[in-house]
Short mmCIF file of C-alpha atoms in Angstrom, two decimals:
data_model
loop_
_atom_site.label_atom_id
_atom_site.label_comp_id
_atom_site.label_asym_id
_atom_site.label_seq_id
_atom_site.Cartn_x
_atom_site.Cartn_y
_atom_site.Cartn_z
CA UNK A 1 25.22 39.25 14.73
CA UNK A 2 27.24 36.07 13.72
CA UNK A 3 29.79 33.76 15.98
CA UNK A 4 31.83 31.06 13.86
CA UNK A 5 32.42 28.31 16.15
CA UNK A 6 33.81 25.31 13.68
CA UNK A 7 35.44 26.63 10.37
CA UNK A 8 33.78 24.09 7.60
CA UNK A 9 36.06 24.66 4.98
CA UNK A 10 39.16 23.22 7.49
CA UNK A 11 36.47 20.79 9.20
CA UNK A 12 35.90 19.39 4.90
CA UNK A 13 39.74 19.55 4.36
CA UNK A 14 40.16 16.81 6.97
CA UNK A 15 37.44 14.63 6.94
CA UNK A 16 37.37 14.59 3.19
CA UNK A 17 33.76 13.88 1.36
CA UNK A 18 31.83 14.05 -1.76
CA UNK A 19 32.15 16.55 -3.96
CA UNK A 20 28.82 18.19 -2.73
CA UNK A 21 27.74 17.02 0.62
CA UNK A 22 26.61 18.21 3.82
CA UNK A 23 29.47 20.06 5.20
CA UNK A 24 29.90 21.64 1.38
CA UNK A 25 26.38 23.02 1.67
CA UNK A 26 27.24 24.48 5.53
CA UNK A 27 30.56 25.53 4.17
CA UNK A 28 28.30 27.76 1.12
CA UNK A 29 25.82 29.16 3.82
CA UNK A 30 28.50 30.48 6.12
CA UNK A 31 29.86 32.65 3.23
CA UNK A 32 26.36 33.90 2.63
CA UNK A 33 26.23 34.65 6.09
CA UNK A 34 29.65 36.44 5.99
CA UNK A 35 28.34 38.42 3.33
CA UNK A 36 25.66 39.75 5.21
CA UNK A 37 26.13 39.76 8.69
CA UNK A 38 28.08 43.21 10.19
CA UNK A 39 28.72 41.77 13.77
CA UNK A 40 30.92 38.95 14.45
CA UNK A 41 31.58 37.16 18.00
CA UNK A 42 34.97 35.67 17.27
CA UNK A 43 35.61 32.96 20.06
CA UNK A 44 39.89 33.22 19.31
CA UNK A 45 41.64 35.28 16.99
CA UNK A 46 42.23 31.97 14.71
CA UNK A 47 38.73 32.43 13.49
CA UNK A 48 39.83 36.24 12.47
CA UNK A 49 43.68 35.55 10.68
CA UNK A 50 41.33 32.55 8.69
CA UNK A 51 38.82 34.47 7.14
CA UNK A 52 41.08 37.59 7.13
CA UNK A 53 37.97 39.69 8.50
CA UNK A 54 39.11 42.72 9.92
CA UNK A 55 40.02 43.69 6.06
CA UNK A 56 36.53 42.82 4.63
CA UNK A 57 34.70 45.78 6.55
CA UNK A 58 33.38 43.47 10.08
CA UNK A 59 32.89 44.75 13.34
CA UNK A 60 34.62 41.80 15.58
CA UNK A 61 33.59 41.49 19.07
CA UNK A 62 36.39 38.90 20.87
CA UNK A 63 34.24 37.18 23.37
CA UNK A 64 35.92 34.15 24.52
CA UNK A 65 33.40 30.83 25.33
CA UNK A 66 32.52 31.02 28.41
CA UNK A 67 33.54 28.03 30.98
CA UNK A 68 32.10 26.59 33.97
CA UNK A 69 31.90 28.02 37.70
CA UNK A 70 32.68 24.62 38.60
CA UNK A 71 36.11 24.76 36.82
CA UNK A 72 36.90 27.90 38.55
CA UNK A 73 36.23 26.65 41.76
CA UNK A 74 38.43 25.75 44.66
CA UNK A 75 39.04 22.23 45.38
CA UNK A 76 40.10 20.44 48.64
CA UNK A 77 41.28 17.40 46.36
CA UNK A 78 44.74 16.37 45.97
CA UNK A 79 46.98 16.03 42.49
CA UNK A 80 47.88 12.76 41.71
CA UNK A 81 51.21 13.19 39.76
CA UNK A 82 50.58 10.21 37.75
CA UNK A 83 47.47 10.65 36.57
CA UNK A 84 47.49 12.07 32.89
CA UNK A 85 44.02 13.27 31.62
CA UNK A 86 42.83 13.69 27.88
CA UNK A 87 38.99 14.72 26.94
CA UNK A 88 37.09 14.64 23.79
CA UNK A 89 34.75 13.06 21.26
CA UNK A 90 36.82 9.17 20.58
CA UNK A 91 37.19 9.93 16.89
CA UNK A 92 41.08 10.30 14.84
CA UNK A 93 40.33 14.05 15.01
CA UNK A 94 40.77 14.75 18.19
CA UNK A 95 44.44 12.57 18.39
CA UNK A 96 44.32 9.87 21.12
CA UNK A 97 46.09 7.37 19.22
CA UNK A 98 49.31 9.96 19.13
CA UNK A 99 48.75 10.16 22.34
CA UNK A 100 48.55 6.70 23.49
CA UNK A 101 51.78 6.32 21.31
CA UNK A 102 53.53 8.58 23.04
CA UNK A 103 52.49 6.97 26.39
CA UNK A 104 53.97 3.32 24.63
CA UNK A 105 57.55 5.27 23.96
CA UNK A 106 57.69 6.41 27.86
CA UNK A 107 57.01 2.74 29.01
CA UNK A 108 59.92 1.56 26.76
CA UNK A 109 61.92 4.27 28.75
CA UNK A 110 60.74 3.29 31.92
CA UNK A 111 58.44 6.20 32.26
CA UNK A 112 55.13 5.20 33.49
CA UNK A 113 51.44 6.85 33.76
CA UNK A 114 48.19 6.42 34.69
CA UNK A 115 45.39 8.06 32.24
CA UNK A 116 42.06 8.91 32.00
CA UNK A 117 40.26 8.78 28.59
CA UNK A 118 36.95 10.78 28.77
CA UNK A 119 34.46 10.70 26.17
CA UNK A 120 32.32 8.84 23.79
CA UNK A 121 32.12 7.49 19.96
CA UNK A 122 30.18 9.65 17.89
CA UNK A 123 27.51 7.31 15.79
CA UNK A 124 29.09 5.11 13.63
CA UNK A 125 32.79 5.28 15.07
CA UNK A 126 33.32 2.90 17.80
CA UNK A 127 36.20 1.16 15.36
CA UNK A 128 38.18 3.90 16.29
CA UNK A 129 37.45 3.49 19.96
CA UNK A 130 38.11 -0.24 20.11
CA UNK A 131 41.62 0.05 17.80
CA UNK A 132 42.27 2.43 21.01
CA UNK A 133 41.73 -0.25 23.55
CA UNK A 134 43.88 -2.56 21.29
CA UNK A 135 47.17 -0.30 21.44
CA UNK A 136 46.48 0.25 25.12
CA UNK A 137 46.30 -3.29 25.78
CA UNK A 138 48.92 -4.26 23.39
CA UNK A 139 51.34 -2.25 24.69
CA UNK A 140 50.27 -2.78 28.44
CA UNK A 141 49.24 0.86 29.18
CA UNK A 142 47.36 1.41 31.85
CA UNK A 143 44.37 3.79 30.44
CA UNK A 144 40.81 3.53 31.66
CA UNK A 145 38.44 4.36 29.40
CA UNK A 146 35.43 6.32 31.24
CA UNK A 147 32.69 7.06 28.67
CA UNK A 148 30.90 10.30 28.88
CA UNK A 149 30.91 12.13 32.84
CA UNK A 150 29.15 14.59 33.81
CA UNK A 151 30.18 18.42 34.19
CA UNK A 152 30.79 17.99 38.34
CA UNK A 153 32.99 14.89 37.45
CA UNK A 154 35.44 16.38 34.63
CA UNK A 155 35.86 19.04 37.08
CA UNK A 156 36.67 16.75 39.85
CA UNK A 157 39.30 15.40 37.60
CA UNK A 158 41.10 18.28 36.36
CA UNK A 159 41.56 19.20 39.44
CA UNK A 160 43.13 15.94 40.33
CA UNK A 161 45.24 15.48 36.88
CA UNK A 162 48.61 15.93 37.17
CA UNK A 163 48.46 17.44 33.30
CA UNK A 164 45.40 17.26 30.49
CA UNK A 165 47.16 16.48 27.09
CA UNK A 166 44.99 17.53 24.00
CA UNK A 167 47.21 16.05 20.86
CA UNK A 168 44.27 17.15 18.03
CA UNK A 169 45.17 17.01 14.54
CA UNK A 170 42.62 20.00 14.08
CA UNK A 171 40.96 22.62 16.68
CA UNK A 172 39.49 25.65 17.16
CA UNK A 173 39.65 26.99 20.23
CA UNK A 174 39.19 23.37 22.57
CA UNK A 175 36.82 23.50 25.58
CA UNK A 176 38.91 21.11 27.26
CA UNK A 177 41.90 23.47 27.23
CA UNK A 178 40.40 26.86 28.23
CA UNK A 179 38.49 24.24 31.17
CA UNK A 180 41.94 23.00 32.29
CA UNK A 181 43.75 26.31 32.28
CA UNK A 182 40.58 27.60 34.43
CA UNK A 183 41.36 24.81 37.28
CA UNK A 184 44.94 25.60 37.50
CA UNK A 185 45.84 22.74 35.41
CA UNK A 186 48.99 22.35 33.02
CA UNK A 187 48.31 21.51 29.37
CA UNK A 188 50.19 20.09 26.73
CA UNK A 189 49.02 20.47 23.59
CA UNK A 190 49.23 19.93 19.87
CA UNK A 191 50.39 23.47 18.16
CA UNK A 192 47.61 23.34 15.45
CA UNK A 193 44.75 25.97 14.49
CA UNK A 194 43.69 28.01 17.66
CA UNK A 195 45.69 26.40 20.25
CA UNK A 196 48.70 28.68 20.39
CA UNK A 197 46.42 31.74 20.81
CA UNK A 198 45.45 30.06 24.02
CA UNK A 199 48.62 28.18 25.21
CA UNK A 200 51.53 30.39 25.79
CA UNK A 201 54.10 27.44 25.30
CA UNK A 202 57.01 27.00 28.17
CA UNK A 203 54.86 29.66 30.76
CA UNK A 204 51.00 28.39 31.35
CA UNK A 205 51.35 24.96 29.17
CA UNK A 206 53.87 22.84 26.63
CA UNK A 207 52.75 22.77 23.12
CA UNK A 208 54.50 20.31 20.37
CA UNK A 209 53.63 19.64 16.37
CA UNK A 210 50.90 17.57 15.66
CA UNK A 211 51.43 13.59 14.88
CA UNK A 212 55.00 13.95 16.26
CA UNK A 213 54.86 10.93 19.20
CA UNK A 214 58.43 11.64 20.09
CA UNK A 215 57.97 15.43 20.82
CA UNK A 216 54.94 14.66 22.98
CA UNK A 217 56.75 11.84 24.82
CA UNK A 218 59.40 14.46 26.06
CA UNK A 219 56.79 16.87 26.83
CA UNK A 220 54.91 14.39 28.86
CA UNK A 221 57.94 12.96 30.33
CA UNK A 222 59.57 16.09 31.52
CA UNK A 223 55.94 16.81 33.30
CA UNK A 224 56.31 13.29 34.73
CA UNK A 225 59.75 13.95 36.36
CA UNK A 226 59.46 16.96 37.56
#
């Protein structure tokens, strides 16, 4: 029984690297494990239309990841419609610079918004974290930067959100969007990899194309408005 959780040939496409490296080598030992395992979890039906596996003879079991009771939960806590919320590891991947630069075209219009960055730097990237802080103060955004939380807390603030915006350049199927939808929370999201098998664009969330700051602005602002 195998469950593909990160796809290493799209994970090496992005984040580049030597010809043989560490994520080559994971990237070889998932197709020997393809080869032969006869079971396969398959957390969104991305995973499946990637590796094509319903024609190469699997048995696919579609088991979702399982979220939270506490995202589930009822909550006696109010939604502040200004408060934008975004959630993730502070690396390029995950897209908070198209997001912040979406957030600098609504100020020009007049648009404003209160966020909520959650997350930390993995090792070795905290140059992305502080260009992030730059733009923000730069363009006098008003984003607080919390570092990690706890489960209990992200809860607390999905519930409180007005919207969680997710603008990754590359997913699978995103925690932070199945944990949203889960607390009755609106998502807008980038339409890339696994997303729009979760996201049902216009009805339980707004998608638009990755890296396009203008799309996400309107997205964002017609959220803000109304």
């Amino acid at each position: 029984l195998l469950t593909i959780h990160g796809i290493p040939k799209l994970a090496r496409s992005y984040y580049g690297g030597a010809w043989f490296d560490r994520q080559r080598f994971v990237e070889m030992f998932e197709r020997y494990c393809l080869r032969h395992a006869t079971n396969l979890v398959v957390i969104n039906p991305f995973v499946a239309a990637v590796y094509d596996l319903e024609a190469n003879g699997h048995r696919l079991l579609p088991i979702s990841n399982a979220i939270a009771l506490e995202f589930f939960e009822a909550s006696a806590v109010t939604r502040e419609d200004d408060l934008l919320l975004s959630i993730g590891t502070l690396e390029r991947r995950k897209g908070f610079d198209v997001f912040l630069a979406a957030l600098a075209v609504l100020r020009r219009r007049g648009v404003t918004a209160r966020v909520k960055i959650v997350g930390t730097a993995p090792p070795g990237g905290e140059g992305y974290h502080d260009q992030l802080r730059r733009f923000a103060d730069t363009h006098g955004l008003d984003v607080e930067f919390t570092g990690g939380l706890a489960l209990t807390a992200i809860a607390d603030l999905l519930h409180r959100c007005l919207a969680l915006v997710h603008a990754a350049r590359h997913e699978t199927a995103p925690m932070t969007v199945a944990e949203a939808m889960s607390a009755g929370t609106p998502v807008v999201a980038s339409r890339v990899a696994g997303v729009p098998y979760m996201v049902d664009d216009g009805r339980s969330g707004l998608l638009f194309e990755s890296e396009n700051v203008d799309e996400l602005a309107r997205k964002l602002e017609q959220l803000l408005r109304d």
